[in-house]
Coordinates of C-alpha atoms and ligand atoms in Angstrom, one line a residue:
M1309 CA 0.0 0.0 0.0
I1310 CA 3.0 2.3 0.5
G1311 CA 3.6 4.4 -2.6
R1312 CA 0.1 4.2 -4.0
T1313 CA -1.8 7.2 -5.1
L1314 CA -4.8 8.6 -3.3
K1315 CA -7.0 7.3 -6.1
E1316 CA -5.6 3.8 -5.7
L1317 CA -5.8 3.9 -1.9
G1318 CA -9.5 5.0 -2.2
A1319 CA -10.2 2.0 -4.4
A1320 CA -8.3 -0.4 -2.1
L1321 CA -10.3 0.9 0.9
A1322 CA -13.6 0.7 -0.9
A1323 CA -12.8 -2.9 -2.0
R1324 CA -11.9 -3.7 1.7
Q1325 CA -8.3 -4.8 0.6
V1326 CA -7.1 -2.7 3.5
S1327 CA -8.6 -0.8 6.4
S1328 CA -7.9 2.8 7.3
T1329 CA -6.5 1.6 10.6
E1330 CA -4.0 -0.7 8.8
L1331 CA -3.1 2.0 6.2
T1332 CA -2.6 4.6 8.9
Q1333 CA -0.4 2.2 11.0
L1334 CA 1.7 1.3 7.9
H1335 CA 2.5 5.0 7.4
L1336 CA 3.1 5.6 11.1
D1337 CA 5.6 2.7 11.1
R1338 CA 7.3 4.2 8.1
I1339 CA 7.5 7.6 9.8
A1340 CA 9.0 6.0 12.9
R1341 CA 11.7 4.4 10.7
L1342 CA 12.5 7.3 8.3
N1343 CA 11.6 10.5 10.1
P1344 CA 14.4 10.6 12.6
E1345 CA 16.7 11.3 9.7
I1346 CA 14.5 13.1 7.2
N1347 CA 12.9 15.3 9.9
A1348 CA 9.7 15.9 7.8
F1349 CA 7.3 15.7 10.7
V1350 CA 7.4 18.0 13.8
T1351 CA 4.5 16.3 15.6
V1352 CA 3.1 12.8 15.2
D1353 CA 0.3 11.6 17.5
A1354 CA -0.4 7.9 16.7
E1355 CA -3.3 7.8 19.1
K1356 CA -5.1 10.7 17.5
S1357 CA -4.5 9.5 14.0
L1358 CA -5.6 6.0 14.8
A1359 CA -8.8 7.2 16.4
Q1360 CA -9.6 9.1 13.2
A1361 CA -8.8 6.0 11.2
K1362 CA -11.2 3.9 13.3
A1363 CA -14.0 6.5 12.7
A1364 CA -13.2 6.3 9.0
D1365 CA -13.4 2.5 9.0
A1366 CA -16.9 2.8 10.6
R1367 CA -17.9 5.3 7.9
I1368 CA -16.7 2.9 5.2
A1369 CA -18.5 0.0 6.8
A1370 CA -21.7 2.1 6.9
G1371 CA -21.4 2.9 3.2
D1372 CA -20.9 6.6 3.9
A1373 CA -17.4 7.1 2.4
G1374 CA -16.1 9.8 0.0
P1375 CA -13.0 9.6 -2.1
L1376 CA -10.7 10.6 0.8
T1377 CA -12.3 8.7 3.6
G1378 CA -9.8 6.7 5.5
I1379 CA -6.7 8.1 3.7
P1380 CA -3.9 9.5 5.9
I1381 CA -2.8 13.0 4.9
A1382 CA 0.0 15.0 6.5
Q1383 CA -0.8 18.6 7.4
K1384 CA 1.7 21.4 7.2
D1385 CA 2.2 22.8 10.7
I1386 CA 0.8 26.1 9.7
F1387 CA -2.8 24.8 10.1
C1388 CA -4.3 25.0 13.5
A1389 CA -5.7 21.6 14.4
E1390 CA -7.7 21.1 17.6
G1391 CA -5.7 19.3 20.3
W1392 CA -2.6 19.2 18.1
R1393 CA 0.5 21.2 18.8
T1394 CA 0.7 23.8 16.1
T1395 CA 4.1 25.5 15.9
C1396 CA 4.4 27.1 12.4
G1397 CA 8.1 26.0 12.6
S1398 CA 8.7 28.6 15.4
K1399 CA 9.9 28.5 19.0
M1400 CA 7.3 31.2 19.5
L1401 CA 4.6 28.6 19.1
G1402 CA 6.6 25.7 20.3
N1403 CA 4.2 25.0 23.1
F1404 CA 1.0 26.1 21.4
V1405 CA -1.8 23.5 21.3
S1406 CA -4.6 24.7 19.1
P1407 CA -8.1 24.9 20.6
Y1408 CA -9.7 24.9 17.2
D1409 CA -9.5 23.5 13.7
A1410 CA -8.5 25.6 10.6
T1411 CA -11.2 25.4 7.9
V1412 CA -8.8 23.3 5.8
I1413 CA -8.4 20.8 8.7
A1414 CA -12.1 20.7 9.4
K1415 CA -12.8 20.1 5.7
F1416 CA -10.4 17.1 5.5
E1417 CA -12.0 15.8 8.7
A1418 CA -15.4 16.1 7.2
A1419 CA -14.2 14.2 4.1
G1420 CA -13.1 11.4 6.5
A1421 CA -9.3 11.8 5.9
V1422 CA -6.9 10.9 8.7
N1423 CA -4.5 13.6 10.0
L1424 CA -1.2 11.8 9.9
G1425 CA 0.8 14.5 11.7
K1426 CA 2.1 18.0 11.4
T1427 CA 5.0 18.7 8.9
N1428 CA 8.1 20.7 9.4
M1429 CA 8.4 24.1 7.6
D1430 CA 10.4 27.2 7.5
E1431 CA 9.6 29.4 10.5
F1432 CA 6.3 31.2 9.7
A1433 CA 6.7 30.0 6.1
M1434 CA 9.6 32.3 5.5
G1435 CA 12.2 30.5 3.4
S1436 CA 12.9 28.4 0.4
S1437 CA 14.9 25.6 1.9
N1438 CA 13.3 24.6 5.2
E1439 CA 16.4 25.7 7.0
T1440 CA 14.8 28.5 9.0
S1441 CA 12.7 26.0 11.1
H1442 CA 13.2 26.0 14.8
F1443 CA 12.9 22.2 14.6
G1444 CA 15.9 21.8 12.4
P1445 CA 16.3 21.4 8.6
V1446 CA 14.5 18.8 6.6
K1447 CA 16.5 16.5 4.3
N1448 CA 15.6 15.9 0.7
P1449 CA 14.8 12.2 0.3
W1450 CA 16.5 12.3 -3.2
D1451 CA 19.8 13.3 -1.6
R1452 CA 19.9 13.7 2.1
S1453 CA 22.8 16.3 1.9
R1454 CA 20.4 18.6 0.1
V1455 CA 17.4 20.8 1.0
P1456 CA 13.8 19.8 0.1
G1457 CA 12.9 23.4 -0.8
G1458 CA 10.6 25.5 1.3
S1459 CA 8.6 26.6 3.0
S1460 CA 6.5 23.4 2.7
G1461 CA 9.7 21.3 2.8
G1462 CA 8.4 18.9 5.5
S1463 CA 5.3 18.2 3.5
A1464 CA 7.3 17.6 0.3
A1465 CA 9.8 15.3 2.0
A1466 CA 7.1 13.4 3.7
V1467 CA 5.3 12.6 0.4
A1468 CA 8.5 12.0 -1.6
S1469 CA 9.8 9.5 1.0
L1470 CA 6.4 7.8 1.0
M1471 CA 5.9 8.5 4.7
A1472 CA 2.6 10.2 3.6
P1473 CA 0.5 9.5 0.5
A1474 CA -0.2 13.3 0.2
A1475 CA 0.2 16.5 2.2
T1476 CA -1.0 20.1 2.4
G1477 CA 1.2 23.1 1.8
T1478 CA 0.8 26.8 1.6
D1479 CA 2.3 29.1 -1.0
T1480 CA 3.0 32.8 -0.4
G1481 CA 5.7 33.2 -3.0
G1482 CA 6.3 29.6 -4.2
S1483 CA 6.2 27.4 -1.1
I1484 CA 4.1 24.7 -2.6
R1485 CA 5.5 24.7 -6.2
Q1486 CA 9.2 25.0 -5.4
P1487 CA 9.5 22.2 -2.8
A1488 CA 7.2 20.1 -5.2
A1489 CA 9.8 20.7 -7.9
L1490 CA 12.8 19.9 -5.7
C1491 CA 11.2 16.6 -4.5
N1492 CA 9.5 15.3 -7.7
L1493 CA 5.9 16.0 -6.6
T1494 CA 2.8 17.6 -8.1
G1495 CA 1.7 20.7 -6.3
L1496 CA -1.0 23.3 -6.8
K1497 CA -1.4 26.8 -5.5
P1498 CA -5.0 27.8 -6.2
T1499 CA -6.4 31.2 -7.2
Y1500 CA -6.2 33.5 -4.2
G1501 CA -9.5 33.2 -2.3
V1502 CA -10.4 29.7 -3.4
V1503 CA -9.2 28.0 -0.2
S1504 CA -10.1 29.5 3.2
R1505 CA -7.2 31.0 5.2
W1506 CA -9.1 30.7 8.4
G1507 CA -7.0 29.0 11.0
M1508 CA -4.0 29.0 8.7
I1509 CA -1.3 31.0 10.5
A1510 CA -0.8 34.2 8.6
F1511 CA 2.4 35.2 7.0
A1512 CA 1.5 37.7 4.2
S1513 CA -2.3 37.7 4.1
S1514 CA -2.8 39.1 0.6
L1515 CA -0.5 36.4 -0.9
D1516 CA -1.0 33.3 1.3
Q1517 CA -2.9 30.4 -0.2
A1518 CA -3.2 26.7 0.8
G1519 CA -3.1 23.9 -1.7
P1520 CA -2.4 20.1 -2.2
M1521 CA 1.0 18.4 -2.6
A1522 CA 0.8 14.8 -4.0
R1523 CA 2.2 12.4 -6.5
T1524 CA -0.3 13.0 -9.3
A1525 CA -2.5 15.8 -10.7
E1526 CA -5.5 13.5 -10.1
D1527 CA -4.7 13.3 -6.4
C1528 CA -4.3 17.1 -6.2
A1529 CA -7.8 17.4 -7.8
L1530 CA -9.3 15.1 -5.2
M1531 CA -7.7 17.1 -2.4
L1532 CA -8.7 20.5 -3.9
N1533 CA -12.3 19.2 -4.1
A1534 CA -12.1 18.7 -0.3
M1535 CA -10.2 22.0 0.5
A1536 CA -11.9 24.6 -1.7
G1537 CA -15.1 26.5 -0.9
F1538 CA -16.5 29.7 0.5
D1539 CA -15.9 30.4 4.2
D1540 CA -17.6 33.4 5.8
R1541 CA -14.9 33.4 8.5
D1542 CA -12.3 34.5 5.9
S1543 CA -13.1 37.9 4.5
T1544 CA -11.0 37.2 1.4
S1545 CA -12.7 33.9 0.7
L1546 CA -14.6 34.0 -2.6
E1547 CA -18.3 33.1 -2.9
R1548 CA -18.4 30.9 -5.9
E1549 CA -20.3 27.8 -6.9
T1550 CA -18.7 24.5 -5.9
E1551 CA -16.7 22.9 -8.7
D1552 CA -15.6 19.4 -9.4
Y1553 CA -11.8 19.8 -10.1
C1554 CA -11.7 16.3 -11.6
R1555 CA -14.2 17.1 -14.3
E1556 CA -11.9 17.9 -17.2
M1557 CA -9.6 14.9 -16.7
A1558 CA -12.5 12.5 -16.5
A1559 CA -13.3 13.0 -20.2
N1560 CA -11.9 10.5 -22.7
A1561 CA -9.8 12.7 -24.9
G1562 CA -8.2 10.4 -27.4
E1563 CA -4.7 10.6 -28.9
K1564 CA -4.3 14.4 -29.0
P1565 CA -6.0 15.2 -25.7
L1566 CA -4.7 18.8 -25.7
A1567 CA -5.5 19.7 -29.3
G1568 CA -6.3 23.4 -29.5
L1569 CA -4.6 24.2 -26.3
K1570 CA -2.4 27.3 -26.5
I1571 CA 0.7 27.4 -24.3
G1572 CA 2.3 30.7 -23.7
L1573 CA 6.0 30.8 -23.2
P1574 CA 7.1 34.0 -21.6
K1575 CA 10.4 35.1 -22.9
E1576 CA 11.4 36.2 -19.4
F1577 CA 11.2 32.6 -18.3
F1578 CA 13.6 31.4 -21.0
G1579 CA 16.4 33.9 -20.7
E1580 CA 19.4 33.9 -18.3
G1581 CA 19.3 32.8 -14.7
C1582 CA 18.2 29.2 -15.1
D1583 CA 20.5 26.2 -14.8
A1584 CA 21.1 24.4 -18.2
G1585 CA 19.9 21.0 -16.9
V1586 CA 16.6 22.5 -15.7
M1587 CA 16.1 24.4 -18.9
A1588 CA 16.7 21.2 -21.0
R1589 CA 14.1 19.2 -19.1
V1590 CA 11.6 22.1 -19.4
Q1591 CA 12.1 22.3 -23.1
E1592 CA 11.6 18.5 -23.4
A1593 CA 8.4 18.7 -21.5
I1594 CA 7.1 21.5 -23.8
A1595 CA 8.0 19.3 -26.8
E1596 CA 5.9 16.5 -25.2
Y1597 CA 3.0 18.9 -24.9
R1598 CA 3.2 19.6 -28.6
K1599 CA 2.9 15.9 -29.2
L1600 CA -0.2 16.0 -27.1
G1601 CA -1.7 18.5 -29.5
A1602 CA -0.9 21.8 -27.9
E1603 CA 0.5 24.8 -29.8
T1604 CA 3.0 27.3 -28.3
V1605 CA 3.1 31.0 -28.6
E1606 CA 5.7 33.5 -27.2
V1607 CA 4.3 35.9 -24.7
S1608 CA 5.9 38.5 -22.5
L1609 CA 5.7 39.5 -18.8
P1610 CA 7.8 42.6 -18.9
N1611 CA 7.3 43.6 -15.3
M1612 CA 8.1 40.2 -13.9
Q1613 CA 11.7 41.2 -13.4
H1614 CA 10.6 43.4 -10.5
G1615 CA 8.5 40.7 -8.9
V1616 CA 11.1 39.5 -6.3
A1617 CA 11.8 43.1 -5.2
A1618 CA 8.1 44.0 -4.9
Y1619 CA 7.4 40.8 -3.0
Y1620 CA 10.2 41.5 -0.5
V1621 CA 8.5 44.8 0.3
I1622 CA 4.9 43.6 0.4
A1623 CA 5.4 40.2 2.1
P1624 CA 7.5 41.6 5.0
A1625 CA 5.2 44.6 5.4
E1626 CA 2.2 42.3 5.9
A1627 CA 4.3 39.9 8.1
S1628 CA 5.4 42.7 10.4
S1629 CA 1.8 43.4 11.1
N1630 CA 0.6 39.8 11.3
L1631 CA 3.5 38.8 13.7
S1632 CA 2.9 41.7 16.1
R1633 CA 0.3 39.4 17.9
Y1634 CA 3.1 37.3 19.3
D1635 CA 3.8 39.2 22.4
G1636 CA 4.1 36.6 25.1
V1637 CA 0.8 37.7 26.7
R1638 CA -2.0 35.4 25.6
Y1639 CA -0.4 32.3 24.2
G1640 CA 2.9 30.9 22.9
Y1641 CA 6.3 31.5 24.2
R1642 CA 7.1 34.0 27.0
A1643 CA 10.6 34.9 28.1
P1644 CA 11.2 33.4 31.6
D1645 CA 13.0 36.5 33.1
Y1646 CA 12.0 40.1 32.6
A1647 CA 11.9 43.4 34.5
D1648 CA 8.6 44.9 33.3
L1649 CA 6.0 44.6 30.6
D1650 CA 8.1 46.3 27.9
D1651 CA 11.0 44.1 28.8
M1652 CA 8.8 41.0 28.6
Y1653 CA 7.7 41.9 25.1
C1654 CA 11.3 42.6 23.9
K1655 CA 12.8 39.5 25.4
T1656 CA 9.9 37.3 24.3
R1657 CA 10.3 38.4 20.7
A1658 CA 14.1 38.4 20.8
Q1659 CA 14.1 34.8 22.1
G1660 CA 11.0 33.5 20.3
F1661 CA 11.8 34.5 16.7
G1662 CA 14.6 33.2 14.5
A1663 CA 16.9 35.4 12.4
E1664 CA 15.0 35.3 9.2
V1665 CA 11.7 36.2 10.8
K1666 CA 13.4 39.1 12.6
R1667 CA 14.9 40.3 9.3
R1668 CA 11.4 40.3 7.7
I1669 CA 9.8 42.2 10.7
L1670 CA 12.6 44.8 10.5
I1671 CA 12.2 45.2 6.7
G1672 CA 8.4 45.3 7.0
T1673 CA 8.4 47.9 9.7
Y1674 CA 10.8 50.0 7.8
V1675 CA 8.9 50.0 4.5
L1676 CA 5.7 50.9 6.3
S1677 CA 7.2 53.7 8.3
H1678 CA 6.3 57.3 7.8
G1679 CA 8.6 58.8 5.2
Y1680 CA 9.4 55.5 3.5
Y1681 CA 5.8 54.2 2.9
D1682 CA 5.4 56.0 -0.4
A1683 CA 8.9 55.2 -1.7
Y1684 CA 8.7 51.5 -0.9
Y1685 CA 5.3 50.1 0.0
L1686 CA 3.2 52.1 -2.4
Q1687 CA 5.7 51.6 -5.2
A1688 CA 5.7 47.9 -4.7
Q1689 CA 1.9 47.8 -4.8
R1690 CA 2.1 49.6 -8.2
I1691 CA 4.5 47.0 -9.5
R1692 CA 2.1 44.4 -8.2
R1693 CA -0.7 45.8 -10.4
L1694 CA 1.6 46.0 -13.4
I1695 CA 2.6 42.4 -13.0
A1696 CA -1.1 41.3 -12.7
N1697 CA -1.8 43.4 -15.9
D1698 CA 1.0 41.6 -17.7
F1699 CA -0.7 38.3 -17.0
V1700 CA -4.1 39.6 -18.2
E1701 CA -2.4 40.6 -21.5
A1702 CA -0.6 37.3 -21.8
F1703 CA -3.8 35.3 -21.2
R1704 CA -5.4 37.1 -24.2
R1705 CA -3.1 35.1 -26.3
C1706 CA -2.8 31.7 -24.6
D1707 CA -4.7 29.3 -22.2
V1708 CA -1.8 28.3 -20.0
I1709 CA 1.7 29.6 -19.3
M1710 CA 4.6 27.3 -18.9
G1711 CA 8.2 27.6 -17.7
P1712 CA 10.6 26.4 -15.0
T1713 CA 9.4 26.3 -11.4
S1714 CA 12.8 26.8 -9.8
P1715 CA 15.9 28.0 -11.5
C1716 CA 17.9 25.2 -10.0
T1717 CA 17.5 21.7 -8.6
A1718 CA 17.8 21.0 -4.9
F1719 CA 20.9 22.7 -3.4
G1720 CA 23.1 21.6 -0.6
L1721 CA 22.1 22.1 3.0
G1722 CA 23.8 25.3 4.2
E1723 CA 24.7 26.3 0.6
K1724 CA 22.5 29.5 0.4
A1725 CA 21.7 29.9 4.1
A1726 CA 24.2 32.7 4.7
D1727 CA 23.1 34.8 1.7
P1728 CA 19.5 35.9 1.9
V1729 CA 19.4 37.4 -1.5
Q1730 CA 20.6 34.2 -3.2
M1731 CA 17.9 32.4 -1.3
Y1732 CA 15.2 34.9 -2.3
L1733 CA 16.1 34.4 -6.0
S1734 CA 14.9 30.7 -5.6
D1735 CA 11.5 32.1 -6.3
I1736 CA 12.1 34.2 -9.4
Y1737 CA 9.6 32.2 -11.4
T1738 CA 6.9 31.6 -8.8
I1739 CA 6.5 35.0 -7.0
A1740 CA 4.7 36.8 -9.8
V1741 CA 1.9 34.3 -9.7
N1742 CA 1.2 35.1 -6.0
L1743 CA 1.4 38.8 -6.7
A1744 CA -1.2 38.4 -9.4
G1745 CA -3.3 36.0 -7.3
L1746 CA -3.3 33.4 -10.1
P1747 CA -3.3 29.6 -9.8
G1748 CA 0.0 27.8 -10.5
M1749 CA 1.3 24.2 -10.4
S1750 CA 4.5 22.4 -10.5
I1751 CA 4.8 18.9 -12.1
P1752 CA 7.8 16.5 -12.3
C1753 CA 9.4 16.7 -15.8
G1754 CA 12.6 14.7 -15.4
F1755 CA 16.0 14.8 -13.7
A1756 CA 19.2 16.8 -14.0
A1757 CA 22.2 15.2 -12.5
G1758 CA 19.9 12.8 -10.7
L1759 CA 17.8 15.5 -9.1
P1760 CA 14.1 16.2 -9.9
V1761 CA 13.1 19.1 -12.1
G1762 CA 9.7 20.8 -12.0
L1763 CA 7.7 22.3 -14.9
Q1764 CA 5.5 25.2 -13.8
L1765 CA 2.0 25.6 -15.2
I1766 CA 0.2 28.9 -14.7
G1767 CA -3.5 29.4 -15.4
D1768 CA -5.9 32.3 -15.6
Y1769 CA -8.1 33.1 -12.6
F1770 CA -10.1 30.0 -11.5
A1771 CA -8.6 27.8 -14.2
E1772 CA -7.6 25.1 -11.7
A1773 CA -9.7 22.4 -13.4
R1774 CA -8.0 23.1 -16.7
L1775 CA -4.5 23.3 -15.2
L1776 CA -5.1 20.0 -13.4
N1777 CA -6.2 18.4 -16.7
V1778 CA -3.2 19.8 -18.6
A1779 CA -1.0 18.3 -15.9
H1780 CA -2.9 15.0 -16.0
R1781 CA -2.6 14.5 -19.7
Y1782 CA 1.2 14.9 -19.5
Q1783 CA 1.3 12.4 -16.6
Q1784 CA -0.7 9.9 -18.7
A1785 CA 2.0 10.2 -21.4
T1786 CA 5.1 10.2 -19.2
G1787 CA 6.3 8.5 -16.0
W1788 CA 8.5 11.1 -14.3
H1789 CA 5.9 11.7 -11.5
L1790 CA 6.0 8.0 -10.6
Q1791 CA 9.7 7.9 -9.8
T1792 CA 10.6 7.7 -6.2
P1793 CA 13.9 8.0 -4.4
S1794 CA 15.7 4.9 -3.3
E1795 CA 15.8 4.5 0.5
Ligands
LIG384 N1 10.5 31.7 -0.3 C1 9.5 32.8 -0.2 C2 9.8 33.5 1.1 O1 10.7 33.2 1.8 C3 8.1 32.2 -0.3 C4 7.7 31.5 1.0 C5 6.3 31.0 0.9 O2 5.7 30.9 -0.2 N2 5.7 30.8 2.0 O3 9.0 34.3 1.5

């Protein structure tokens, strides 16, 4: 049962080839064996997971099962889950046990999925390598001397090492797509507002969006079906009709399943700055898409080059505000020794946050301060609008945009940790998508020097079903996504 897709596991559960309890135990055993080295999970609670599995088995026996009922799914430790320690990768929340469920967690529970545990992540989702976690770095299962990507690196490593059949991630600037690329997974960041952010610990609220990380596009669609939907507790949640994200891939499409599809290739994605091995695999994937019937057109995103700069003003600005709540008063870490209230705030925040989080709070406070606000924050917001407009223009000429997800394959642990700007450039191809609020995916498209390469697919607003289908047709024709690392 280890290594099967969600779809296959759902069929096995329905046919009573395995019970949810057995399936959950199998994965817990694998976690016990592999996690001490990979460090993908921060919290595992066998008792809780098995209790959910038992309830799922009862549901299956009663004929009341959905496609995810009984399937264990790992949850990024950014989602509050009732009774579970929820740390967001930070010492600040190292002792925080959530009294409530995030909407995403509640929705998985309603679908009957089993929470397999909470996955490691960069502290408050700030990072591209999972090295900023208070709980130590995660190792890439493809090469344990390398990073899995970030910030959803624990989720990516858990799925890649087959400790979990699938996991959730969140993506503020690339944190689902980049670790998916570096670990040979399929990951989707939905259109902003499609998945509720309620109970998902906030980093940069106008950019944060949760999504699935799995082995196949079909599995991502099943997960998105469970995750998406309007939530009146999130003021940026969109009130839309429920969709079936599997609908396009269900059709029998024949030999040229993507005939008529127009793929836009932004010239900015194919210039300098990308490793040759990555670029070669991306070009081969695009050639495969032509075989599937798609046509390609060149498009341009002229303002994309300013994306990283704009993001590193906007995201820290929002983070500096969101993280002001961690003051040692109501919950989370409090410094043990202090003189008075001000001293308690200072010491708590000095001790509770790591270096990258402090850097972002400082940058954010600076760019929002009187006298600098116009020069930095407002300017960045203008660039954000220009980038979004570039995509609107591009989508007049194509249905989906493709390019690399990450400019390089998994890098060595420690290799970029001392140079924040180098680290920030890991997201040159993903950040613009968040700034525009668009949906984006990464799918496996081969290997460079033995390490996975991801192809990025970007869709117009609410084009998730189409993106998933475009990914699925490629996965029907190729086998890259089925490759797993040797143990
Ligand atoms: N790597 C980017 C950052 O550090 C994006 C992180 C994310 O998407 N959560 O901010």
